[in-house]
Short mmCIF file of C-alpha atoms in Angstrom, two decimals:
data_model
loop_
_atom_site.label_atom_id
_atom_site.label_comp_id
_atom_site.label_asym_id
_atom_site.label_seq_id
_atom_site.Cartn_x
_atom_site.Cartn_y
_atom_site.Cartn_z
CA ARG Y 1 -3.54 -10.88 18.92
CA ARG Y 2 -0.27 -11.24 17.71
CA ARG Y 3 -0.55 -14.77 17.45
CA GLU Y 4 -3.66 -15.09 15.26
CA ALA Y 5 -2.54 -12.39 13.20
CA ALA Y 6 0.56 -14.25 12.54
CA ALA Y 7 -1.05 -17.36 11.68
CA ALA Y 8 -3.94 -15.83 9.34
CA GLU Y 9 -0.54 -13.87 8.15
CA GLU Y 10 0.47 -17.71 6.37
CA GLU Y 11 -3.12 -18.07 5.45
CA VAL Y 12 -2.34 -15.82 2.97
CA GLU Y 13 1.16 -15.36 2.23
CA GLU Y 14 1.72 -17.22 -1.41
CA THR Y 15 4.77 -19.69 -1.16
CA PRO Y 16 8.36 -18.55 -3.59
CA GLN Y 17 7.57 -21.51 -5.81
CA GLU Y 18 3.55 -20.74 -5.81
CA LYS Y 19 4.25 -17.19 -7.01
CA LYS Y 20 6.53 -17.92 -9.66
CA LEU Y 21 4.51 -20.63 -10.36
CA ARG Y 22 1.04 -18.25 -10.95
CA LEU Y 23 4.29 -15.11 -12.63
CA ALA Y 24 4.83 -17.43 -15.47
CA LYS Y 25 1.15 -18.64 -15.80
CA LEU Y 26 0.58 -14.72 -16.12
CA TYR Y 27 3.84 -14.08 -18.31
CA LEU Y 28 2.53 -17.16 -20.92
CA GLU Y 29 -0.74 -16.22 -21.03
CA GLN Y 30 0.15 -12.94 -21.82
CA LEU Y 31 2.26 -14.02 -25.10
CA ARG Y 32 -0.09 -16.28 -26.05
CA GLN Y 33 -3.30 -13.93 -26.23
CA HIS Y 34 -0.87 -10.94 -27.51
CA GLY Y 35 2.53 -12.12 -29.30
CA GLU Y 36 5.52 -9.82 -27.67
CA SER Y 37 3.24 -6.32 -27.60
CA ARG Y 38 2.19 -4.77 -24.52
CA PRO Y 39 -1.62 -5.69 -23.55
CA ALA Y 40 -3.84 -2.72 -23.14
CA PRO Y 41 -5.95 -1.79 -19.55
CA GLY Y 42 -7.55 -4.98 -18.88
CA ALA Y 43 -11.67 -3.75 -18.51
CA GLY Y 44 -14.52 -5.66 -15.91
CA ALA Y 45 -11.91 -8.19 -14.12
CA PRO Y 46 -13.57 -9.00 -10.46
CA ALA Y 47 -12.89 -7.06 -7.60
CA GLY Y 48 -10.51 -7.94 -5.42
CA ARG Y 49 -8.34 -9.78 -8.73
CA PRO Y 50 -5.63 -8.40 -10.20
CA ARG Y 51 -6.90 -7.36 -13.85
CA ALA Y 52 -4.78 -9.91 -15.84
CA LEU Y 53 -3.42 -7.73 -18.45
CA SER Y 54 -2.77 -4.33 -16.47
CA PRO Y 55 0.19 -3.16 -17.98
CA ALA Y 56 1.55 -2.61 -14.28
CA LEU Y 57 0.70 -5.98 -13.79
CA THR Y 58 3.97 -6.57 -16.05
CA PRO Y 59 6.16 -10.13 -15.83
CA PRO Y 60 8.67 -9.82 -13.07
CA HIS Y 61 11.99 -8.41 -13.83
CA GLY Y 62 13.74 -10.96 -11.21
CA LEU Y 63 17.81 -9.68 -10.54
CA LEU Y 64 17.54 -6.55 -12.96
CA SER Y 65 20.50 -4.78 -10.98
CA LEU Y 66 23.02 -7.13 -13.16
CA GLN Y 67 21.73 -6.41 -16.49
CA VAL Y 68 21.43 -2.09 -15.96
CA GLN Y 69 24.68 0.27 -16.36
CA PRO Y 70 25.15 2.75 -14.24
CA PRO Y 71 23.58 6.23 -15.26
CA ASP Y 72 24.94 8.66 -18.00
CA PRO Y 73 24.46 12.26 -15.77
CA ALA Y 74 24.36 14.29 -18.97
CA SER Y 75 21.50 11.99 -20.24
CA ILE Y 76 19.07 13.37 -17.39
CA ARG Y 77 16.15 14.95 -18.85
CA VAL Y 78 14.83 18.21 -16.96
CA LEU Y 79 11.34 19.16 -16.89
CA ARG Y 80 10.67 22.41 -15.54
CA GLY Y 81 7.26 24.61 -14.94
CA HIS Y 82 7.03 23.96 -10.94
CA GLN Y 83 7.01 27.69 -9.43
CA LEU Y 84 7.60 25.66 -6.24
CA PRO Y 85 8.81 21.88 -4.86
CA VAL Y 86 7.52 19.43 -6.69
CA THR Y 87 6.12 17.23 -3.79
CA CYS Y 88 5.16 14.17 -5.26
CA LEU Y 89 4.92 12.39 -9.01
CA VAL Y 90 3.28 9.19 -10.60
CA ILE Y 91 4.27 7.56 -14.21
CA SER Y 92 0.64 6.57 -16.00
CA PRO Y 93 0.45 2.68 -16.48
CA ASP Y 94 1.66 2.27 -20.14
CA ASP Y 95 5.24 4.39 -19.38
CA ARG Y 96 4.25 7.75 -21.54
CA PHE Y 97 3.46 9.90 -19.46
CA ILE Y 98 3.93 12.01 -15.38
CA PHE Y 99 1.25 13.06 -13.46
CA SER Y 100 3.50 15.82 -10.93
CA ALA Y 101 1.83 18.06 -7.94
CA SER Y 102 4.26 21.10 -6.28
CA LYS Y 103 3.81 23.44 -2.89
CA ASP Y 104 2.54 26.01 -5.37
CA GLY Y 105 -1.05 23.58 -5.09
CA SER Y 106 -1.02 23.41 -9.25
CA LEU Y 107 -1.62 20.26 -10.72
CA ILE Y 108 0.74 19.73 -13.46
CA LYS Y 109 -1.23 17.05 -14.40
CA CYS Y 110 1.21 16.00 -15.88
CA LYS Y 111 0.69 15.55 -18.54
CA TRP Y 112 3.77 15.31 -18.92
CA GLU Y 113 4.74 13.23 -21.72
CA VAL Y 114 7.40 11.27 -21.28
CA GLU Y 115 8.70 11.22 -25.36
CA SER Y 116 8.49 15.02 -26.34
CA GLY Y 117 8.69 16.85 -22.93
CA LYS Y 118 5.93 18.16 -23.68
CA ARG Y 119 3.67 19.83 -20.65
CA LEU Y 120 0.63 18.80 -21.68
CA CYS Y 121 -2.31 20.10 -18.98
CA VAL Y 122 -1.77 22.65 -15.64
CA VAL Y 123 -4.87 22.88 -13.39
CA PRO Y 124 -3.81 25.80 -11.84
CA GLY Y 125 -4.20 25.92 -7.70
CA GLY Y 126 -6.31 28.74 -5.88
CA LYS Y 127 -7.16 30.04 -2.85
CA LYS Y 128 -7.83 27.74 0.72
CA GLY Y 129 -12.22 27.02 0.12
CA THR Y 130 -12.32 28.20 -3.32
CA GLU Y 131 -12.00 24.09 -4.14
CA GLU Y 132 -15.47 23.68 -5.57
CA ARG Y 133 -15.52 26.69 -7.47
CA HIS Y 134 -12.31 26.00 -9.90
CA MET Y 135 -10.82 22.60 -11.19
CA GLY Y 136 -7.75 22.43 -8.74
CA HIS Y 137 -6.29 22.31 -4.64
CA ALA Y 138 -5.71 25.87 -2.94
CA SER Y 139 -2.94 23.77 -0.17
CA HIS Y 140 0.04 22.18 -0.81
CA ILE Y 141 -0.88 18.65 -2.74
CA LEU Y 142 0.76 16.36 0.01
CA CYS Y 143 0.64 12.93 -2.19
CA MET Y 144 -1.08 11.62 -5.80
CA ALA Y 145 -1.96 7.86 -6.85
CA ILE Y 146 -2.79 6.50 -10.52
CA SER Y 147 -5.06 3.47 -11.10
CA SER Y 148 -3.71 0.45 -13.32
CA ASP Y 149 -5.51 0.37 -16.09
CA GLY Y 150 -4.55 4.67 -15.96
CA LYS Y 151 -8.23 5.90 -15.39
CA TYR Y 152 -8.69 7.07 -12.66
CA LEU Y 153 -5.62 9.69 -10.82
CA ALA Y 154 -5.84 10.56 -7.13
CA THR Y 155 -4.51 13.59 -5.68
CA GLY Y 156 -4.23 14.92 -1.53
CA ASP Y 157 -3.94 17.78 0.14
CA ARG Y 158 -2.98 20.06 3.32
CA ASN Y 159 -6.52 20.83 3.39
CA LYS Y 160 -7.82 17.43 4.41
CA LEU Y 161 -8.55 16.51 0.74
CA ILE Y 162 -8.79 13.92 -1.70
CA MET Y 163 -9.88 14.45 -5.56
CA ILE Y 164 -10.61 11.87 -8.23
CA TRP Y 165 -10.06 13.65 -11.75
CA ASP Y 166 -9.87 11.69 -14.98
CA ALA Y 167 -6.49 10.70 -16.39
CA ALA Y 168 -6.66 10.89 -19.80
CA THR Y 169 -8.76 14.54 -19.74
CA CYS Y 170 -7.94 15.77 -16.11
CA LYS Y 171 -10.66 17.16 -15.15
CA ARG Y 172 -12.27 16.53 -11.69
CA LEU Y 173 -14.87 13.82 -11.20
CA HIS Y 174 -15.15 13.84 -7.51
CA ILE Y 175 -13.90 15.45 -3.98
CA PHE Y 176 -13.61 13.26 -0.76
CA THR Y 177 -13.75 14.45 2.11
CA GLY Y 178 -13.05 12.61 5.93
CA HIS Y 179 -9.81 13.40 7.01
CA ARG Y 180 -9.09 15.72 9.45
CA ASP Y 181 -5.87 16.95 8.28
CA ALA Y 182 -3.20 16.63 5.47
CA VAL Y 183 -3.92 13.53 3.03
CA SER Y 184 0.21 12.28 2.85
CA GLY Y 185 -0.49 8.73 1.26
CA LEU Y 186 -2.76 7.51 -1.16
CA SER Y 187 -2.21 3.73 -3.33
CA PHE Y 188 -5.13 2.33 -5.89
CA ARG Y 189 -4.91 -1.27 -4.77
CA LYS Y 190 -3.95 -3.15 -7.66
CA GLY Y 191 -6.10 -3.91 -10.76
CA THR Y 192 -9.06 -1.85 -8.92
CA HIS Y 193 -10.59 0.99 -8.05
CA GLN Y 194 -10.08 0.63 -3.57
CA LEU Y 195 -8.31 3.30 -3.11
CA TYR Y 196 -6.42 3.85 0.18
CA SER Y 197 -5.28 6.95 1.35
CA ALA Y 198 -3.18 8.05 4.74
CA SER Y 199 -3.55 11.03 6.56
CA TYR Y 200 -1.92 13.32 9.94
CA ASP Y 201 -4.05 11.93 11.29
CA ARG Y 202 -3.12 8.51 12.54
CA CYS Y 203 -5.71 6.87 10.28
CA VAL Y 204 -6.77 5.62 6.80
CA LYS Y 205 -9.59 4.63 5.08
CA VAL Y 206 -10.61 3.72 2.25
CA TRP Y 207 -12.70 4.29 -0.79
CA ASN Y 208 -14.39 2.88 -4.12
CA VAL Y 209 -13.85 5.44 -6.24
CA ALA Y 210 -15.29 3.79 -9.44
CA GLU Y 211 -19.01 4.78 -6.61
CA ASN Y 212 -17.83 7.87 -5.04
CA ALA Y 213 -18.39 5.76 -1.73
CA TYR Y 214 -16.36 5.93 1.75
CA VAL Y 215 -15.88 2.28 2.85
CA GLU Y 216 -14.05 2.39 6.24
CA THR Y 217 -10.99 3.84 8.34
CA LEU Y 218 -8.77 2.02 10.21
CA PHE Y 219 -6.35 3.15 13.51
CA GLY Y 220 -3.54 2.81 15.20
CA HIS Y 221 -0.61 4.81 14.91
CA GLN Y 222 0.30 7.13 17.24
CA ASP Y 223 1.82 9.50 15.19
CA VAL Y 224 1.13 11.03 11.44
CA ILE Y 225 1.55 9.13 8.76
CA THR Y 226 3.77 10.28 6.02
CA GLY Y 227 3.68 7.35 3.43
CA LEU Y 228 1.86 4.42 1.82
CA ASP Y 229 1.80 2.01 -0.94
CA SER Y 230 -0.42 -1.18 -1.99
CA LEU Y 231 0.02 -3.63 -4.55
CA SER Y 232 -2.74 -6.32 -5.48
CA ARG Y 233 -3.10 -7.98 -2.09
CA GLU Y 234 -5.99 -6.58 0.26
CA CYS Y 235 -4.26 -4.47 2.35
CA CYS Y 236 -1.31 -1.96 2.90
CA VAL Y 237 1.48 -0.25 3.89
CA THR Y 238 1.75 2.73 5.60
CA ALA Y 239 5.32 4.22 7.55
CA GLY Y 240 4.19 6.20 10.91
CA GLY Y 241 6.15 8.72 11.38
CA ARG Y 242 7.91 9.36 14.45
CA ASP Y 243 6.38 6.63 15.96
CA GLY Y 244 8.41 4.75 14.98
CA THR Y 245 6.67 1.46 13.01
CA VAL Y 246 5.88 0.46 9.86
CA ARG Y 247 2.23 -1.19 9.67
CA LEU Y 248 1.01 -2.98 7.41
CA TRP Y 249 -2.71 -2.94 7.31
CA LYS Y 250 -5.27 -6.43 6.71
CA ILE Y 251 -7.93 -4.92 5.37
CA PRO Y 252 -10.45 -7.87 5.06
CA GLU Y 253 -9.39 -9.11 9.06
CA GLU Y 254 -9.64 -5.57 10.68
CA SER Y 255 -6.22 -6.65 11.32
CA GLN Y 256 -2.64 -4.66 11.18
CA LEU Y 257 1.11 -6.55 11.49
CA VAL Y 258 3.73 -3.60 13.03
CA PHE Y 259 6.99 -3.32 12.19
CA TYR Y 260 10.03 -2.06 14.12
CA GLY Y 261 13.49 -1.19 13.03
CA HIS Y 262 14.37 3.06 12.00
CA GLN Y 263 15.61 5.21 15.21
CA GLY Y 264 13.50 8.44 13.04
CA SER Y 265 10.80 9.74 11.85
CA ILE Y 266 9.56 7.38 9.22
CA ASP Y 267 9.16 9.72 5.60
CA CYS Y 268 8.81 6.87 3.16
CA ILE Y 269 8.36 3.90 1.63
CA GLN Y 270 6.68 1.26 -1.03
CA LEU Y 271 6.36 -2.23 -2.24
CA ILE Y 272 8.68 -4.23 -3.94
CA ASN Y 273 6.74 -6.45 -4.25
CA GLU Y 274 4.20 -8.55 -2.13
CA GLU Y 275 6.44 -9.90 0.46
CA HIS Y 276 9.25 -7.03 0.91
CA MET Y 277 8.72 -3.79 0.85
CA VAL Y 278 11.64 -0.19 1.93
CA SER Y 279 11.25 2.22 3.93
CA GLY Y 280 13.50 5.44 5.07
CA ALA Y 281 13.58 7.71 7.43
CA ASP Y 282 15.35 10.96 8.81
CA ASP Y 283 17.87 8.59 11.10
CA GLY Y 284 19.29 8.14 7.74
CA SER Y 285 18.77 4.75 7.44
CA VAL Y 286 17.01 2.79 4.68
CA ALA Y 287 15.39 -0.22 5.62
CA LEU Y 288 14.72 -3.64 3.92
CA TRP Y 289 11.91 -6.18 5.32
CA GLY Y 290 10.22 -8.40 4.56
CA LEU Y 291 6.64 -8.84 5.58
CA THR Y 292 6.79 -11.45 7.60
CA LYS Y 293 9.42 -10.41 10.20
CA LYS Y 294 8.93 -7.94 12.75
CA LYS Y 295 12.71 -6.64 12.51
CA PRO Y 296 14.55 -5.13 9.03
CA LEU Y 297 16.17 -8.58 7.12
CA ALA Y 298 19.00 -5.45 6.23
CA LEU Y 299 18.70 -2.21 7.41
CA ALA Y 300 22.09 0.74 5.15
CA ARG Y 301 22.45 3.28 8.39
CA GLN Y 302 23.89 7.03 7.12
CA ALA Y 303 22.43 5.75 3.81
CA HIS Y 304 23.08 9.19 1.80
CA GLY Y 305 26.47 9.94 3.89
CA MET Y 306 26.61 12.72 6.77
CA GLN Y 307 25.77 16.97 6.13
CA ASP Y 308 26.58 19.44 8.71
CA ALA Y 309 23.36 21.60 10.02
CA GLN Y 310 24.35 24.17 12.09
CA GLY Y 311 27.58 23.00 12.84
CA LEU Y 312 26.52 19.94 14.12
CA GLN Y 313 26.59 16.62 12.17
CA GLN Y 314 23.60 13.92 11.54
CA PRO Y 315 22.86 12.02 8.52
CA TYR Y 316 21.20 12.66 5.32
CA TRP Y 317 16.93 12.58 6.01
CA ILE Y 318 16.28 9.41 3.38
CA SER Y 319 13.51 11.97 1.40
CA ALA Y 320 12.04 9.47 -1.05
CA VAL Y 321 12.22 5.01 -1.74
CA ALA Y 322 11.46 3.55 -4.97
CA ALA Y 323 11.49 0.11 -5.92
CA LEU Y 324 11.42 -1.64 -9.68
CA ARG Y 325 8.19 -3.60 -8.78
CA ASN Y 326 9.07 -7.56 -8.77
CA SER Y 327 12.63 -6.51 -9.09
CA ASP Y 328 16.09 -6.33 -6.77
CA LEU Y 329 16.63 -2.78 -7.65
CA LEU Y 330 15.69 0.59 -5.21
CA ALA Y 331 15.87 3.79 -5.48
CA THR Y 332 16.67 6.37 -2.53
CA GLY Y 333 16.83 10.34 -2.14
CA SER Y 334 17.32 13.22 -0.44
CA HIS Y 335 19.27 16.63 -0.13
CA SER Y 336 22.52 14.61 -0.63
CA ALA Y 337 22.91 15.87 -3.80
CA SER Y 338 22.78 12.35 -5.65
CA VAL Y 339 20.03 9.40 -5.81
CA LYS Y 340 20.77 6.57 -4.89
CA LEU Y 341 20.59 2.94 -6.37
CA TRP Y 342 20.77 0.18 -4.42
CA LYS Y 343 19.97 -4.14 -5.22
CA CYS Y 344 18.99 -6.14 -3.37
CA SER Y 345 21.03 -9.38 -2.95
CA GLU Y 346 21.59 -12.36 -1.00
CA GLY Y 347 17.66 -13.60 -1.18
CA PHE Y 348 16.46 -9.58 0.23
CA ARG Y 349 18.77 -10.40 2.78
CA LYS Y 350 21.07 -6.99 2.07
CA LEU Y 351 21.73 -3.72 0.70
CA GLU Y 352 24.70 -3.24 -2.38
CA PRO Y 353 24.94 0.28 -2.83
CA LEU Y 354 25.02 -0.01 -6.69
CA TRP Y 355 25.30 3.96 -8.18
CA ASP Y 356 24.99 7.20 -7.32
CA ILE Y 357 23.06 9.94 -9.88
CA PRO Y 358 23.97 13.59 -9.01
CA LEU Y 359 21.08 15.70 -8.91
CA VAL Y 360 21.23 18.78 -7.20
CA GLY Y 361 18.20 19.40 -4.16
CA PHE Y 362 15.64 18.01 -2.32
CA VAL Y 363 14.01 14.54 -3.60
CA ASN Y 364 10.87 14.41 -2.98
CA SER Y 365 9.83 11.58 -4.97
CA LEU Y 366 11.22 8.90 -7.00
CA LYS Y 367 9.12 6.02 -9.09
CA PHE Y 368 10.32 3.04 -11.61
CA SER Y 369 8.32 3.26 -15.30
CA ALA Y 370 6.76 0.52 -15.33
CA ALA Y 371 8.93 -1.54 -17.81
CA GLY Y 372 12.58 -0.71 -15.51
CA ASP Y 373 13.85 1.53 -18.52
CA PHE Y 374 13.61 4.99 -17.10
CA LEU Y 375 13.76 6.77 -13.11
CA VAL Y 376 11.37 10.05 -12.55
CA ALA Y 377 12.72 12.11 -9.74
CA GLY Y 378 10.68 15.25 -8.28
CA LEU Y 379 12.64 17.41 -6.99
CA GLY Y 380 12.25 20.87 -4.69
CA GLN Y 381 14.63 23.03 -2.99
CA GLU Y 382 12.48 22.06 0.37
CA HIS Y 383 12.38 18.69 2.19
CA ARG Y 384 7.89 17.69 0.94
CA LEU Y 385 6.55 17.79 4.86
CA GLY Y 386 8.18 21.17 5.66
CA ARG Y 387 10.86 24.09 6.04
CA TRP Y 388 13.92 22.49 7.86
CA TRP Y 389 16.39 23.86 5.28
CA ARG Y 390 16.48 25.20 2.01
CA VAL Y 391 18.52 24.12 -1.08
CA LYS Y 392 19.21 27.07 -3.10
CA GLU Y 393 20.77 26.33 -6.02
CA ALA Y 394 18.17 23.23 -6.57
CA LYS Y 395 16.10 23.80 -9.14
CA ASN Y 396 12.02 22.97 -8.62
CA SER Y 397 12.22 19.88 -11.25
CA ILE Y 398 11.31 16.94 -12.61
CA CYS Y 399 13.81 14.46 -13.81
CA ILE Y 400 13.76 11.91 -16.30
CA ILE Y 401 16.74 9.36 -15.78
CA PRO Y 402 16.92 7.11 -18.93
CA LEU Y 403 18.42 3.11 -17.22
CA LYS Y 404 20.12 1.26 -20.09
CA ARG Y 405 20.37 -1.88 -20.34
CA ARG Y 406 23.39 -4.99 -20.70
CA ALA Y 407 23.10 -7.03 -23.00
CA ALA Y 408 21.70 -10.51 -21.43
CA ALA Y 409 19.85 -12.98 -22.11
CA PRO Y 410 17.22 -13.31 -20.19
CA SER Y 411 16.78 -15.98 -17.52
CA PRO Y 412 13.73 -18.54 -17.42
CA GLU Y 413 12.78 -17.76 -14.32
CA ALA Y 414 12.44 -13.99 -14.81
CA PRO Y 415 11.69 -13.46 -17.98
CA ASP Y 416 12.20 -9.60 -19.32
CA SER Y 417 9.04 -7.85 -20.97
CA SER Y 418 10.26 -4.59 -21.90
#
């Protein structure tokens, strides 16, 4: 069966040359149709294909780490509004808004406006069992996702519910039920309204949001699923907590590939591009993976150093990872008082630390803007999944970290879109 899965993988994979050619053609087509301006989200693209002009599908950033300057801590903007730890956040595809959620159940739909820092909308939470009567969640929100056209926002909570919202108006459109435990991961497939969800019930579900429809359920993990991500292909990746595996789910083939490399609970995961992903675990390690290799291409142990907890030395847990899509730039978070930026070098076979950005508290969520000009961190006094420690001096907040670039001529292979 594993050989069959590997064979199926080879059929699906593009060669690097084919990918470069495809992305170059896409970029030229964008320039031809829209000049240098950023295109509006596409509409009505056939299912299964990414919308060619979606903001989320900007041309590849390439070796961005060579261009980014060390961030200035004084330039970090802090947005306050959540009473309890921020657990998750997303950035709208046009980079204008941030949506965030926290353990207080409120969804600051958020429309936080990036430019002004204003809070545009708050959806208050309520008591358990009242979800049908009021608009918000009634338990901790653990995850959220936004569609690549910016139309739909999805949020998942500890009470097994997935709520679908109109991202423009903050109005709730639908509630999906079906998971038997906390919903811990959500991701829209790029260019579509297909939604993947992951849960503590150890399964992945597929939904059609535009039609308010359940599609199917996938089984395989032996422990709670803690994170999920997807891109344009009809597949998703998941982090399996203490079962020690990362999995790639191929939806049409109904098959999965299993990856091993971490020693502890794998708590966060994100795809870098269609061929690579990054994950973080509570053993302090950050792993860089190729989707055709079952072992990590690179593994940074004790990535955020060591802590003294109850008299025992142990690594700082990795609580969040982020990748600037189609680039070599990564970010990781813990409660080590800093966010770290990393470079994927030697053809994604090495992880090199770049800079530390001082931030106090548990970094529960990290996201790069689509243009790569800022990084957003969701901070809390506690870890998003539990209450093992409390960092009293931390502020439950959202931090916007500007990423300035050195003046550099764009590479012909990796045109810079921003």
